[in-house]
Coordinates of C-alpha atoms and ligand atoms in Angstrom, one line a residue:
X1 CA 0.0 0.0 0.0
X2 CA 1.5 3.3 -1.0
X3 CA 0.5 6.9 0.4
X4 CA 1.5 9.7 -1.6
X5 CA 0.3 13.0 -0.5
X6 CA 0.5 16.1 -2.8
X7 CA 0.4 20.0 -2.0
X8 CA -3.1 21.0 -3.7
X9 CA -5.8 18.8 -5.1
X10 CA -4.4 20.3 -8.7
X11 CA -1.5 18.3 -8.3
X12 CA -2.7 14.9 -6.7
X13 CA -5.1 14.7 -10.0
X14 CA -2.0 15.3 -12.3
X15 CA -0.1 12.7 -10.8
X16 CA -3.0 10.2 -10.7
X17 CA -3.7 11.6 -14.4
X18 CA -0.2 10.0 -15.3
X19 CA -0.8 7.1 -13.6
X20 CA -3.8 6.4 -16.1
X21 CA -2.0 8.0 -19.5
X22 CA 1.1 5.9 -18.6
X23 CA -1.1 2.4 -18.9
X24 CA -2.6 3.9 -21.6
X25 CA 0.5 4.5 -23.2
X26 CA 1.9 1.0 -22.2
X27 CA -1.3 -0.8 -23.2
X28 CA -3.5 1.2 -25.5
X29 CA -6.3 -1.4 -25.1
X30 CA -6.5 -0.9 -21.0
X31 CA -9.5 -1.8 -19.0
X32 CA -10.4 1.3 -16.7
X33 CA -12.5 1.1 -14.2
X34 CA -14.1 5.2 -13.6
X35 CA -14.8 6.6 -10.3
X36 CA -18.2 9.8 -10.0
X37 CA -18.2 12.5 -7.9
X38 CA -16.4 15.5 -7.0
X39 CA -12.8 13.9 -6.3
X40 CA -11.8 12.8 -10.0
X41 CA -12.9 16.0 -12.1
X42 CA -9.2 17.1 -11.7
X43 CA -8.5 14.0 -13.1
X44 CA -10.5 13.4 -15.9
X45 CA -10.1 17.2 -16.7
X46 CA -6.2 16.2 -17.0
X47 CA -6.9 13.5 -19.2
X48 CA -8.8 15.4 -21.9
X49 CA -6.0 18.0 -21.5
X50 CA -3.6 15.1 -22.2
X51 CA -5.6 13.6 -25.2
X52 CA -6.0 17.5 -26.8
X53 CA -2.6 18.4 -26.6
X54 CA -0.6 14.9 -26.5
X55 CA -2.5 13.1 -28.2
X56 CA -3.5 10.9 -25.8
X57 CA -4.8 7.8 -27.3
X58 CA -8.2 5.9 -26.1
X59 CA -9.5 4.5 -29.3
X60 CA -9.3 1.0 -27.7
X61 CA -9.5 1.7 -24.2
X62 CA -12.8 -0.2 -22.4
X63 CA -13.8 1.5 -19.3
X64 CA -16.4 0.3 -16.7
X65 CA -17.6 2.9 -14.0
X66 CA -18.5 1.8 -10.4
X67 CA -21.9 2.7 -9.9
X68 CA -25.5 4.7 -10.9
X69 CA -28.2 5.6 -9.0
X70 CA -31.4 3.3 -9.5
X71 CA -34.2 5.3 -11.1
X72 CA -31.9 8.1 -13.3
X73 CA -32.4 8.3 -17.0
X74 CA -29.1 8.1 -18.8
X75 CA -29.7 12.0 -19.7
X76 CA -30.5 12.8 -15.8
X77 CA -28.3 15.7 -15.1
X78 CA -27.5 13.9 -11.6
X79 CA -27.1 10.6 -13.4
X80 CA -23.6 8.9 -13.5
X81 CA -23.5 8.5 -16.9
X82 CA -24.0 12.6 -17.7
X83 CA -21.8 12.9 -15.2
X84 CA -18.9 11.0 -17.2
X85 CA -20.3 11.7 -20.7
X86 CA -19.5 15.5 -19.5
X87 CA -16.6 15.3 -18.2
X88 CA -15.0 12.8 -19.8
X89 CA -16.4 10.6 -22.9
X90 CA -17.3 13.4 -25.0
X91 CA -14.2 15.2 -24.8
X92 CA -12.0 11.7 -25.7
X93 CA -12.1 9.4 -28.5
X94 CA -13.4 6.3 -26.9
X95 CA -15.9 4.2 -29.1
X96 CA -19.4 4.1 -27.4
X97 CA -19.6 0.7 -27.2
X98 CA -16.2 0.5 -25.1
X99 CA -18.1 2.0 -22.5
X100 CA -19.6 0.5 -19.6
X101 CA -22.0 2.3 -17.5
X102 CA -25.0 0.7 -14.7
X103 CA -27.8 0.6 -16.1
X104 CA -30.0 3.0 -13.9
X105 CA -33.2 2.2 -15.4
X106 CA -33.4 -1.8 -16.4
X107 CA -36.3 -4.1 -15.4
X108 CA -34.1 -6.8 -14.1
X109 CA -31.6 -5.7 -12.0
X110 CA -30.5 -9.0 -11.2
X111 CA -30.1 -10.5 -14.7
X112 CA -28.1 -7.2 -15.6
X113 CA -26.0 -7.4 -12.5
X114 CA -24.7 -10.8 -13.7
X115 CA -24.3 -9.6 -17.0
X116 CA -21.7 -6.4 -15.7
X117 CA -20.0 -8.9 -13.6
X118 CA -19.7 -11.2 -16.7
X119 CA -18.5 -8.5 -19.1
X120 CA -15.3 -7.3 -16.8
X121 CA -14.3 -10.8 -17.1
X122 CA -15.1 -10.8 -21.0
X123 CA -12.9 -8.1 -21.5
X124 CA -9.9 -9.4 -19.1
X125 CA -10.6 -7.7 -15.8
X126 CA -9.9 -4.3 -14.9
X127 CA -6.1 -3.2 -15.3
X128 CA -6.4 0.0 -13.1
X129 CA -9.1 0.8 -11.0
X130 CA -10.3 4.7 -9.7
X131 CA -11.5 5.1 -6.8
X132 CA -13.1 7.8 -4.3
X133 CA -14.0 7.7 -0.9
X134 CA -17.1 8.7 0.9
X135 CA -17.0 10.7 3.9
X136 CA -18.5 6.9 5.4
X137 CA -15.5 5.3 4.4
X138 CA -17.9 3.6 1.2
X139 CA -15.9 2.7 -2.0
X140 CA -18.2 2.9 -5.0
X141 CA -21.9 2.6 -2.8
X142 CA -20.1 -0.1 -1.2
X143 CA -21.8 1.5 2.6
X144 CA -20.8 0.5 6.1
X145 CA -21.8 -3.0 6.2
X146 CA -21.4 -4.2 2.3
X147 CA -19.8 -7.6 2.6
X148 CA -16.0 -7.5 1.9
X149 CA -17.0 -9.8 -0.9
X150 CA -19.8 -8.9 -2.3
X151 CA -19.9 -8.5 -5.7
X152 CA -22.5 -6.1 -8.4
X153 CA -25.7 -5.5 -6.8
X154 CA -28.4 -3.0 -5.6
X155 CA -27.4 -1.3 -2.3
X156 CA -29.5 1.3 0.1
X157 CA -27.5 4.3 0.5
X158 CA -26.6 5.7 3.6
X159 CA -28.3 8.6 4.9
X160 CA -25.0 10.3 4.8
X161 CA -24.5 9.8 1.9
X162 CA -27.8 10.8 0.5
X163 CA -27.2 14.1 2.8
X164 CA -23.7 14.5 1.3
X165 CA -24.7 14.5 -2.0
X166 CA -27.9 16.3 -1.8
X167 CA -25.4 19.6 -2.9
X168 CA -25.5 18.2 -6.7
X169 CA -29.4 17.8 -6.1
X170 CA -30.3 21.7 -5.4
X171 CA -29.6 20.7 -1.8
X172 CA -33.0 18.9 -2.4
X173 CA -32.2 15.7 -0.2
X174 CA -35.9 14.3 -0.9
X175 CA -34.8 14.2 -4.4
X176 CA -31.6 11.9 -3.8
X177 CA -32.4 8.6 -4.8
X178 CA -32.0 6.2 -2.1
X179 CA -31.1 3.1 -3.9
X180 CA -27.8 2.7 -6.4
X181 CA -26.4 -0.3 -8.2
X182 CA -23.1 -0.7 -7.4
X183 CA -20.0 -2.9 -8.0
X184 CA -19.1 -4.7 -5.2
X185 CA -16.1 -4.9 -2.9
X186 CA -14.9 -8.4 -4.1
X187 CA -15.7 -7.2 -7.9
X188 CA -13.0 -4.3 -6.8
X189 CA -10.7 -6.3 -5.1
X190 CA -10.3 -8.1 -8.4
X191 CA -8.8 -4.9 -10.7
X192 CA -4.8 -5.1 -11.2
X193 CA -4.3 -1.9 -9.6
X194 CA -5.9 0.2 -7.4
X195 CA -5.8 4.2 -6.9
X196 CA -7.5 6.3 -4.4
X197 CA -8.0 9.8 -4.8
X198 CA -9.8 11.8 -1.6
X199 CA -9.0 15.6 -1.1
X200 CA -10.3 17.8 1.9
X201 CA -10.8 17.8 5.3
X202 CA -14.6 16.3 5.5
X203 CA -12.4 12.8 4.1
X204 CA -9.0 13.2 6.9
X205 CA -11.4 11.1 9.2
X206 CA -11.8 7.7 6.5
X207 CA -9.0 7.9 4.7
X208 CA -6.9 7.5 8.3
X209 CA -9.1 4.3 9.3
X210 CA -9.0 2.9 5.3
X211 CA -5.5 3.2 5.7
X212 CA -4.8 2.4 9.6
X213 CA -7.6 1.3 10.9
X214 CA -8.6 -2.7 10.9
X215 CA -9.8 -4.0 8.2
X216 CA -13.8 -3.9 8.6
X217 CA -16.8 -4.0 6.5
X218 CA -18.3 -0.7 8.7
X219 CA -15.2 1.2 6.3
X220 CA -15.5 -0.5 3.3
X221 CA -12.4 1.0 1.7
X222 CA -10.4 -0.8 4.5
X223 CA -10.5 -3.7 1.9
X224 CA -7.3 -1.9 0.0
X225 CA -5.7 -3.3 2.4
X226 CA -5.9 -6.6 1.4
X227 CA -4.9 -5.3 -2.4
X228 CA -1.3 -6.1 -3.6
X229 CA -1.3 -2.6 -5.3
X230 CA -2.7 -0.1 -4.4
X231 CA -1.7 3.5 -4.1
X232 CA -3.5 6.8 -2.3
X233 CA -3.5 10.0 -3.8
X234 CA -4.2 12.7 -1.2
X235 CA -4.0 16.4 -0.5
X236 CA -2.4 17.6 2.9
X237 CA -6.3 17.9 4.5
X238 CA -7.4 14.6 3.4
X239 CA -4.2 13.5 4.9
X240 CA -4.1 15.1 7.8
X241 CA -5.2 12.7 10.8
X242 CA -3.0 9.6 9.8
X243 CA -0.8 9.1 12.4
X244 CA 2.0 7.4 10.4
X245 CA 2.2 10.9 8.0
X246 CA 5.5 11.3 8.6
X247 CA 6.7 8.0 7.5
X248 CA 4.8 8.4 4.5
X249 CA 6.3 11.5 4.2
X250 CA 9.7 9.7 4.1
X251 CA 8.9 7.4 1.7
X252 CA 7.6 9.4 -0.6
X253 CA 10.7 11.3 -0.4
X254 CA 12.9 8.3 -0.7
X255 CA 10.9 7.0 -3.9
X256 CA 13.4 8.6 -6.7
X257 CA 15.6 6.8 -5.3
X258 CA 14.4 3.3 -4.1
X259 CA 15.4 0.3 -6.0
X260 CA 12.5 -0.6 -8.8
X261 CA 10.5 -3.7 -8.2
Ligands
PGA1 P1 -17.0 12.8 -3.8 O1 -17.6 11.3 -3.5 O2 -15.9 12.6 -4.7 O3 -18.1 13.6 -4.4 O4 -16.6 13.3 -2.5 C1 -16.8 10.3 -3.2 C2 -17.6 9.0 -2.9 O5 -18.7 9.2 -2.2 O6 -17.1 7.9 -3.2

């Protein structure tokens, strides 16, 4: 597990941006798994930069995202997949049907739950996986509670969660949907690498007990830490209540240097 902590949330997406572009680079036919939310705009806004000006290839890349909430309409302006058709897909050259998104508004939930699980494996698994972190310590809608193996299902939110993002619903929480389909922890677990990404204070408080804490299904993202590769991408407030800091401080300042593995 590797903690690298950067000066301004500008600068943790760059560095998570090259993350992506160099796998891209390495392996233009990638599998991506995408992370909503506030977090990775930096990120993907990085990546379209990177694409416009240097070229930036994702002609073959096949991308998955985490979650959707139940009930949205793919042209919901709250829905995950406006979300990532703004900030991302329409700005990139990645063909439509590379593209996987939850299906908000199926009528069988189960039968297309199977099918998302079945389609990662189709297309070889995820190479690198993006990840938030909810103020609840949730991965994807993975709440406090989500079986460490669970896998692509429907989930209840938490009422934090539907009170922390009420501020992309007019503040309206009524109007927060209280159900999402989500990937699960164990479908996570599976991706070849993991990153991260959390920036502010109102995070300082999960990211500590993701990274430090045991590892416990009431913090779901405490399941990293059973990941052979997974790295953090923080800013200094997001940061700012683990207690080893200063030793990942030292290795992060030791990494030029430190023998390649
Ligand atoms: P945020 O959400 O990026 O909007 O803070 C993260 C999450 O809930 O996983």
């Amino acid at each position: 597990m590797e903690v690298l902590i950067f000066p301004s949330y500008d600068e943790m997406s760059k560095a998570a941006a090259r993350v992506v572009a160099d796998l891209i680079n390495a392996k233009p036919n990638a599998v991506l798994g995408l992370a909503t939310g506030s977090t990775p705009i930096g990120l993907y806004r990085e990546l379209v930069r990177m694409h416009k000006e240097e070229g930036l290839d994702f002609s073959q890349v096949v991308t998955f995202n985490l979650d959707e909430y139940v009930g949205l309409p793919k042209d919901h302006p709250q829905s995950y997949h406006y979300f990532m058709h703004e900030h991302l897909f329409k700005h990139i050259n990645i063909p439509p049907q590379n593209i996987h998104i939850p299906a908000g508004t199926t009528s069988n939930y189960a039968a297309f739950c199977r099918w998302y699980e079945e389609r990662i494996k189709q297309c070889g698994g995820i190479d690198l996986q993006i990840l938030g972190i909810g103020a609840d310590g949730h991965i994807a809608f993975n709440e406090p509670g989500s079986s460490l193996g669970s896998r692509t299902r429907i989930k209840t939110l938490a009422r934090q969660t539907i009170e922390d993002n009420a501020r992309f619903f007019g503040g309206r929480v009524e109007d927060v949907p209280i159900y999402a389909i989500t990937m699960g922890v164990g479908t996570i677990l599976e991706a070849r690498k993991i990153i991260l990404l959390a920036n502010g204070r109102n995070k300082a408080k999960a990211v500590a007990a993701a990274i430090e804490g045991p590892v416990t299904s009431m913090i779901t993202a405490s399941a990293l830490q059973l990941h052979p590769d997974v790295t953090f991408f923080l800013d200094e407030e997001a940061a700012s209540e683990l207690k080893m800091i200063d030793y990942f401080r030292w290795v992060q300042s030791n990494k030029p240097k430190a023998p390649k593995t």
